[in-house]
Coordinates of C-alpha atoms in Angstrom, one line a residue:
M1 CA 60.6 139.3 175.4
G2 CA 61.1 136.2 177.6
T3 CA 63.9 133.7 177.5
L4 CA 61.8 130.7 176.5
T5 CA 60.9 129.6 172.9
D6 CA 58.4 127.0 171.7
T7 CA 61.3 124.8 170.5
M8 CA 62.9 124.9 174.0
I9 CA 59.6 124.0 175.7
R10 CA 58.9 121.1 173.3
R11 CA 62.3 119.5 173.9
A12 CA 62.5 120.1 177.6
R13 CA 62.3 117.1 179.9
A14 CA 62.3 116.6 183.7
D15 CA 65.6 116.0 185.6
G16 CA 65.2 112.3 186.1
E17 CA 62.7 111.8 188.9
K18 CA 62.7 115.5 189.9
R19 CA 60.6 118.3 188.6
R20 CA 62.2 120.9 186.4
V21 CA 61.3 124.6 186.3
L22 CA 62.0 126.8 183.3
R23 CA 61.7 130.5 183.9
D24 CA 60.6 133.0 181.2
G25 CA 61.0 136.1 183.3
A26 CA 58.4 138.6 184.7
G27 CA 57.2 135.9 187.1
L28 CA 56.2 133.3 184.4
E29 CA 57.6 129.8 184.8
L30 CA 56.9 126.3 183.3
Q31 CA 57.0 123.3 185.6
I32 CA 57.8 119.9 184.0
T33 CA 57.1 116.7 185.9
P34 CA 58.7 113.3 185.5
N35 CA 55.6 112.0 183.7
G36 CA 56.0 114.6 181.0
S37 CA 53.3 117.1 181.9
K38 CA 54.1 120.8 181.5
T39 CA 52.2 123.4 183.5
W40 CA 52.4 127.2 183.4
Y41 CA 52.6 129.2 186.7
V42 CA 53.0 132.9 187.4
R43 CA 54.5 134.4 190.6
A44 CA 53.3 137.8 191.6
R45 CA 53.4 139.9 194.8
V46 CA 50.2 141.6 195.7
R47 CA 50.7 145.2 196.7
R48 CA 49.5 146.2 200.1
K49 CA 47.5 149.4 200.5
D50 CA 49.6 150.4 203.5
G51 CA 52.8 150.1 201.5
G52 CA 54.0 147.0 203.2
E53 CA 55.8 144.1 201.6
G54 CA 52.6 142.3 200.4
V55 CA 52.0 138.6 199.9
Q56 CA 53.5 136.4 197.2
R57 CA 51.1 134.4 195.0
R58 CA 51.6 131.5 192.7
V59 CA 48.8 131.0 190.2
S60 CA 48.3 128.2 187.7
L61 CA 47.7 129.3 184.1
G62 CA 47.0 125.8 182.6
A63 CA 48.9 123.1 180.8
Y64 CA 51.2 123.5 177.7
P65 CA 50.4 123.2 174.8
A66 CA 46.7 123.9 175.5
V67 CA 47.9 127.3 176.8
S68 CA 50.6 128.5 174.4
L69 CA 53.7 130.4 175.3
A70 CA 52.1 133.6 173.9
D71 CA 48.9 133.1 175.8
A72 CA 50.8 132.4 179.0
R73 CA 52.8 135.6 178.6
R74 CA 49.8 137.7 178.0
E75 CA 47.8 136.3 181.0
A76 CA 50.9 136.5 183.2
A77 CA 51.3 140.1 182.4
Q78 CA 47.7 140.8 183.3
I79 CA 48.0 139.0 186.6
V80 CA 51.2 140.8 187.6
S81 CA 49.7 144.1 186.7
A82 CA 46.6 143.4 188.8
A83 CA 48.8 142.3 191.7
R84 CA 50.7 145.6 191.5
S85 CA 47.4 147.4 191.8
G86 CA 46.5 145.5 194.9
R87 CA 44.1 142.9 193.4
D88 CA 44.9 139.4 194.6
P89 CA 45.1 136.9 191.6
K90 CA 44.5 134.0 194.0
A91 CA 40.9 135.2 194.2
V92 CA 40.4 134.1 190.6
E93 CA 41.2 130.5 191.5
V94 CA 39.1 130.6 194.6
R95 CA 36.1 131.9 192.6
A96 CA 36.5 129.2 190.0
A97 CA 36.7 126.5 192.7
L98 CA 33.6 127.8 194.4
G99 CA 31.7 128.2 191.1
T100 CA 31.2 131.9 191.7
G101 CA 32.9 133.1 188.5
K102 CA 31.0 136.1 187.0
P103 CA 29.2 135.2 183.8
R104 CA 30.6 137.0 180.8
T105 CA 27.3 137.6 179.0
V106 CA 23.6 138.0 179.8
T107 CA 22.9 134.6 178.2
E108 CA 25.4 132.9 180.6
A109 CA 23.8 134.9 183.4
A110 CA 20.3 133.6 182.4
D111 CA 21.7 130.0 182.3
C112 CA 23.0 130.5 185.9
Y113 CA 19.6 131.8 187.0
I114 CA 17.7 128.8 185.5
D115 CA 20.2 126.4 187.0
H116 CA 19.6 128.1 190.4
L117 CA 15.9 127.5 190.1
K118 CA 16.4 123.9 189.3
A119 CA 18.8 123.4 192.2
A120 CA 16.3 125.1 194.5
G121 CA 13.8 122.4 193.6
R122 CA 11.3 124.5 191.7
A123 CA 8.8 122.7 189.6
E124 CA 9.8 121.9 186.1
S125 CA 6.9 124.0 184.7
Y126 CA 8.1 126.9 186.8
H127 CA 11.7 127.2 185.4
T128 CA 10.6 126.0 181.9
E129 CA 8.2 128.9 181.5
R130 CA 10.9 131.4 182.7
N131 CA 13.4 129.9 180.4
R132 CA 10.9 130.3 177.5
L133 CA 10.2 133.9 178.3
L134 CA 13.9 134.8 178.6
G135 CA 14.9 132.9 175.5
R136 CA 12.1 134.3 173.3
L137 CA 11.6 137.9 174.5
F138 CA 14.7 139.0 176.4
L139 CA 17.9 137.3 175.3
P140 CA 17.6 138.1 171.5
A141 CA 18.0 141.7 172.4
V142 CA 20.8 141.7 175.0
G143 CA 22.0 138.1 175.3
S144 CA 25.4 138.8 173.8
L145 CA 26.1 141.8 176.0
S146 CA 28.0 141.9 179.3
I147 CA 25.7 142.2 182.3
D148 CA 27.6 145.4 183.3
D149 CA 26.6 147.0 180.0
V150 CA 22.8 146.4 180.5
D151 CA 21.1 149.2 182.5
R152 CA 17.6 149.8 183.7
A153 CA 16.6 151.8 180.7
M154 CA 17.4 148.8 178.4
L155 CA 15.5 146.3 180.7
S156 CA 12.4 148.6 180.8
A157 CA 12.6 149.2 177.0
I158 CA 12.4 145.4 176.3
V159 CA 9.4 145.0 178.6
D160 CA 7.7 148.1 177.2
R161 CA 8.2 146.8 173.7
E162 CA 6.4 143.6 174.6
T163 CA 3.6 145.6 176.3
K164 CA 3.1 147.7 173.2
R165 CA 3.0 144.6 171.0
Q166 CA 0.4 143.0 173.1
A167 CA -1.7 146.2 173.3
K168 CA -1.6 146.4 169.5
A169 CA -2.8 142.8 169.3
K170 CA -5.5 143.7 171.7
Q171 CA -4.2 141.3 174.3
K172 CA -4.4 141.8 178.1
G173 CA -0.6 142.3 178.6
V174 CA -0.2 139.2 180.8
Q175 CA 3.0 138.0 179.0
A176 CA 4.6 141.4 179.3
R177 CA 3.9 141.5 183.0
R178 CA 5.3 138.0 183.4
L179 CA 8.4 139.0 181.4
A180 CA 8.9 142.0 183.7
S181 CA 8.6 139.7 186.8
V182 CA 11.1 137.1 185.4
V183 CA 13.7 139.8 184.4
T184 CA 13.3 141.4 187.9
A185 CA 13.8 138.1 189.7
M186 CA 16.8 137.3 187.5
W187 CA 18.4 140.7 188.2
R188 CA 17.8 140.3 191.9
F189 CA 19.6 136.9 191.7
L190 CA 22.6 138.6 189.9
E191 CA 22.6 141.3 192.6
D192 CA 22.6 138.7 195.4
K193 CA 25.5 136.9 193.7
G194 CA 27.5 140.1 193.7
W195 CA 27.8 140.1 190.0
I196 CA 26.0 143.5 189.7
T197 CA 27.0 146.3 192.0
R198 CA 24.1 148.7 191.1
R199 CA 21.9 147.5 194.0
G200 CA 18.2 148.1 193.7
E201 CA 18.2 148.2 189.9
A202 CA 15.8 145.3 189.7
D203 CA 13.4 146.6 192.3
R204 CA 12.6 149.7 190.2
L205 CA 12.1 147.8 187.0
L206 CA 8.4 147.2 187.3
V207 CA 7.6 150.9 187.6
S208 CA 7.7 151.3 183.8
V209 CA 5.5 148.3 183.0
A210 CA 2.0 149.0 181.9
A211 CA -0.4 147.6 184.5
E212 CA -2.1 144.4 183.8
Q213 CA -5.9 144.2 184.2
T214 CA -6.7 143.2 187.7
R215 CA -8.3 139.7 188.0
D216 CA -10.0 139.6 191.4
R217 CA -12.6 137.1 190.3
T218 CA -14.5 134.8 192.6
L219 CA -17.5 132.7 191.8
T220 CA -20.9 133.9 193.0
D221 CA -23.0 131.5 195.1
L222 CA -25.1 130.7 192.0
E223 CA -22.1 130.1 189.8
L224 CA -20.5 128.0 192.5
G225 CA -23.7 125.8 192.7
E226 CA -24.0 125.5 189.0
L227 CA -20.3 124.6 188.6
A228 CA -20.5 121.9 191.4
L229 CA -23.6 120.4 189.7
A230 CA -21.9 120.5 186.3
L231 CA -18.8 118.7 187.7
G232 CA -21.0 116.0 189.1
L233 CA -20.3 116.7 192.7
L234 CA -24.0 116.5 193.7
D235 CA -25.1 113.3 192.0
G236 CA -22.2 112.1 189.9
K237 CA -23.6 113.3 186.6
T238 CA -21.7 116.0 184.9
V239 CA -23.2 118.7 182.6
Y240 CA -22.0 116.6 179.7
D241 CA -23.8 113.5 180.9
R242 CA -27.1 115.5 181.1
E243 CA -27.1 116.8 177.6
N244 CA -26.4 115.7 174.0
S245 CA -25.4 118.8 172.1
G246 CA -23.0 117.1 169.7
L247 CA -20.1 118.9 171.2
R248 CA -17.0 117.0 172.3
P249 CA -16.8 117.4 176.1
P250 CA -13.6 117.6 178.0
D251 CA -12.1 114.4 179.2
K252 CA -13.6 113.1 182.5
G253 CA -10.2 113.4 184.1
T254 CA -10.0 117.1 183.2
L255 CA -13.3 117.7 184.9
D256 CA -12.0 115.8 188.0
A257 CA -8.9 118.1 187.9
L258 CA -11.2 121.2 188.0
A259 CA -13.2 119.6 190.9
L260 CA -10.0 119.2 192.9
A261 CA -9.0 122.8 192.1
L262 CA -12.4 123.9 193.6
L263 CA -12.5 121.5 196.6
L264 CA -8.8 121.7 197.7
G265 CA -7.7 125.1 196.2
L266 CA -4.8 123.5 194.3
R267 CA -2.8 125.4 191.7
G268 CA -3.0 124.2 188.1
G269 CA 0.6 122.9 188.1
E270 CA 0.0 121.1 191.4
I271 CA -2.9 119.2 190.0
T272 CA -1.4 118.2 186.7
T273 CA 1.8 116.7 188.3
L274 CA 0.1 114.5 190.9
R275 CA 1.2 110.9 190.8
R276 CA -0.1 107.6 192.4
D277 CA 2.6 107.7 195.1
D278 CA 1.4 111.2 196.2
V279 CA -1.7 109.5 197.7
V280 CA -0.6 108.5 201.2
E281 CA -2.4 106.5 203.8
D282 CA -1.6 108.1 207.2
A283 CA -1.7 105.2 209.7
E284 CA -1.3 107.5 212.7
T285 CA -4.4 109.5 211.9
N286 CA -6.2 107.0 209.7
M287 CA -6.5 109.7 207.0
T288 CA -5.7 109.6 203.3
T289 CA -3.6 112.6 202.4
L290 CA -2.5 114.1 199.1
R291 CA 1.2 115.1 198.9
I292 CA 1.3 118.3 197.0
A293 CA 4.3 119.7 195.0
S294 CA 6.4 116.7 196.2
R295 CA 8.8 117.2 193.3
G296 CA 9.1 121.0 193.6
G297 CA 6.5 123.7 193.7
K298 CA 6.1 127.4 193.3
T299 CA 7.5 128.1 196.8
A300 CA 8.9 126.1 199.6
A301 CA 5.6 126.4 201.4
A302 CA 3.8 124.8 198.4
R303 CA 5.2 121.4 199.6
R304 CA 2.4 120.2 201.9
D305 CA 0.2 117.3 202.8
I306 CA -3.6 117.9 202.5
P307 CA -6.0 115.5 204.2
L308 CA -8.8 114.5 201.7
P309 CA -12.4 115.2 202.7
P310 CA -15.0 112.7 201.3
L311 CA -15.8 114.2 197.9
A312 CA -12.1 114.9 197.1
L313 CA -11.2 111.4 198.3
A314 CA -13.8 109.9 196.0
I315 CA -12.3 111.7 193.0
V316 CA -8.8 110.6 193.9
R317 CA -9.9 107.0 194.3
R318 CA -11.6 107.2 190.9
R319 CA -8.4 108.4 189.3
Q320 CA -6.4 105.6 190.9
Q321 CA -8.8 103.1 189.5
T322 CA -9.0 104.7 186.1
V323 CA -5.5 105.5 185.1
R324 CA -2.9 102.9 184.2
G325 CA 0.4 104.8 184.6
D326 CA 1.8 106.9 187.5
L327 CA 0.2 110.2 186.6
L328 CA -3.3 110.7 188.1
F329 CA -4.1 113.1 185.3
P330 CA -2.4 111.8 182.1
S331 CA -2.8 113.5 178.7
P332 CA -6.4 113.1 177.6
S333 CA -5.3 112.2 174.1
G334 CA -3.0 109.5 175.3
K335 CA -0.5 110.5 172.5
T336 CA 2.2 111.7 174.9
R337 CA 3.8 110.6 178.1
D338 CA 3.3 114.0 179.6
G339 CA 0.3 114.6 181.8
L340 CA -2.6 117.0 181.4
S341 CA -1.1 120.4 180.8
V342 CA -2.0 123.6 182.7
G343 CA -3.0 125.2 179.4
A344 CA -5.4 122.3 178.6
L345 CA -6.9 122.7 182.0
G346 CA -7.5 126.4 181.3
V347 CA -9.1 125.7 178.0
A348 CA -11.5 123.2 179.6
A349 CA -12.3 125.7 182.3
K350 CA -13.2 128.3 179.7
Q351 CA -15.3 125.8 177.7
L352 CA -17.2 124.9 180.8
A353 CA -17.6 128.5 181.9
T354 CA -18.9 129.4 178.5
K355 CA -21.4 126.5 178.5
L356 CA -22.7 127.7 181.9
K357 CA -22.7 131.3 180.8
H358 CA -20.5 132.3 183.8
R359 CA -19.4 135.8 182.9
D360 CA -19.0 138.7 185.4
A361 CA -20.0 142.3 184.8
E362 CA -16.8 142.9 182.8
G363 CA -17.4 139.9 180.6
R364 CA -14.7 137.7 182.1
Y365 CA -15.0 134.0 182.5
W366 CA -13.5 132.3 185.6
T367 CA -10.2 130.4 185.4
P368 CA -8.8 127.5 187.3
H369 CA -7.0 129.9 189.6
D370 CA -10.3 131.7 190.3
L371 CA -11.5 128.4 191.8
R372 CA -8.5 128.5 194.2
R373 CA -9.4 132.1 195.1
T374 CA -13.0 131.1 195.6
L375 CA -12.0 128.3 198.0
A376 CA -9.9 130.8 200.0
S377 CA -12.9 133.1 200.2
I378 CA -15.1 130.3 201.4
L379 CA -12.5 129.5 204.2
G380 CA -12.7 133.1 205.2
E381 CA -16.5 133.1 205.3
L382 CA -16.3 130.0 207.5
D383 CA -14.0 131.9 209.9
T384 CA -11.2 129.4 209.4
V385 CA -8.1 130.1 211.4
E386 CA -5.6 131.9 209.2
A387 CA -2.8 129.4 209.9
I388 CA -5.0 126.6 208.6
Q389 CA -5.9 128.6 205.5
K390 CA -2.3 129.1 204.7
R391 CA -1.5 125.4 205.2
I392 CA -4.3 124.4 202.8
L393 CA -3.3 126.9 200.2
G394 CA 0.5 126.4 200.6
H395 CA 1.3 129.9 201.7
A396 CA 4.2 130.7 204.0
G397 CA 3.5 132.1 207.5
A398 CA 4.1 135.7 208.2
D399 CA 6.2 135.2 211.4
V400 CA 9.4 133.4 212.2
T401 CA 7.6 130.9 214.4
S402 CA 5.3 129.6 211.7
R403 CA 8.0 129.7 209.0
V404 CA 10.9 128.2 210.9
Y405 CA 9.8 126.4 214.0
D406 CA 6.2 125.2 213.6
R407 CA 6.3 121.7 212.1
S408 CA 2.9 120.5 213.2
K409 CA 0.8 118.7 210.5
R410 CA -2.7 120.0 211.7
L411 CA -4.3 117.4 209.5
K412 CA -7.4 117.2 211.7
Q413 CA -8.0 120.9 211.6
M414 CA -7.4 121.0 207.8
Q415 CA -9.8 118.1 207.2
D416 CA -12.5 119.7 209.3
A417 CA -12.1 123.0 207.3
L418 CA -12.2 121.2 203.9
R419 CA -15.3 119.2 205.0
A420 CA -17.0 122.4 205.8
V421 CA -16.1 123.7 202.3
E422 CA -17.6 120.6 200.7
A423 CA -20.8 121.1 202.7
W424 CA -20.8 124.8 201.6
V425 CA -20.4 123.8 197.9
L426 CA -23.0 121.1 198.0
G427 CA -25.4 123.4 199.7
R428 CA -25.1 125.9 196.8
A429 CA -25.3 123.0 194.3
G430 CA -28.6 121.9 195.8
K431 CA -30.1 125.4 195.5
A432 CA -28.9 125.7 191.9
S433 CA -30.1 122.3 190.7
G434 CA -33.6 123.4 189.8
A435 CA -32.5 126.6 188.0
I436 CA -29.8 125.0 185.9
L437 CA -31.8 122.1 184.8
A438 CA -34.6 124.4 183.6
V439 CA -32.2 125.8 180.9
P440 CA -31.0 123.9 177.9
L441 CA -27.4 122.9 178.7
D442 CA -26.1 123.2 175.2
G443 CA -26.5 127.0 175.3
R444 CA -29.5 127.1 173.0
R445 CA -32.9 128.5 174.0

């Protein structure tokens, strides 16, 4: 037992204008200042491994009465014991000051991971989707556990459970694959922070996940031409302008979004977040550029400026004249402040692909991301320099020079490549125009 009591502490006052120190024993002391504040400290000598004298430490335990006498004694005993074992208690204060304190639970670790993504400037849709997957499928199982108590078998079991659920529901397993990717990325983050000592645990996680069906889908020349015609790229008339099937067509803005995905190779999230101030007039080159992922993208390389070729520029100008707010692609319903969602873009793509009967040998329709893949393939067919392809697509360079040192804009080369893509697309549209107009566009024969 120490020498202090709660009554003594409550009645204690400073010595005039001087601080007063009350000692409880075993290194624990209470410092009282003239303004009446009372703070706990513990003194402990850290044992040196070579048997030397060691270093004396003085660690703050907090203020009284927020930290009671009993709590102070208990924490002081733990610190003194740790110091005798050679563990420096000052490291606790330093970790707290640097914000590197180890999270107590998996839920706290997940919060740290999401905060890291936000601080890194990732797009809101990026970290929101990861937070959703973790909160819905991962944290309910292990959220209350310490990260030290969660091993690879548990991580894999959670992902395998979702894989089996999707297989039973006859789904493709996309969500299970995404969950595995997010958990893997989170565990690598914890390893990099030094909070997990079992290095490589995350890298082996995906081995146990059932493989997702490969989606290496690009549009054929005929599909490309029919799509370009349907989007109105050839003569301004979309497939929905040419027919009257009684079906409600997608919003014109949504079709414009699909057109930009095809002509510029943009990701869905890059299109739906575009704003008026992302359209920039470059006085030096006399070009109009589109600032992509200006508020955070999938990767650092996703932030880029793309010079607009004629067709894409006409679409952007139309959006500027049509919309009233800041977003170039607002919600079609107008019932929300949020813009067109990536999900809605995917639904419109499937609706259009269905109308055009664009299915491959395995019965798959194309998606907005397949339009990006198609543009990359066209650039390859046109023998576009790889560095220009990567600039257009927002991919990081493979070497140090391109990743770290090369800050050239290459706007002229990019615009030339995208002009060639537009010519390629319009050429396919011209060839397809007779074939597509010979078939009823409402899908009926």
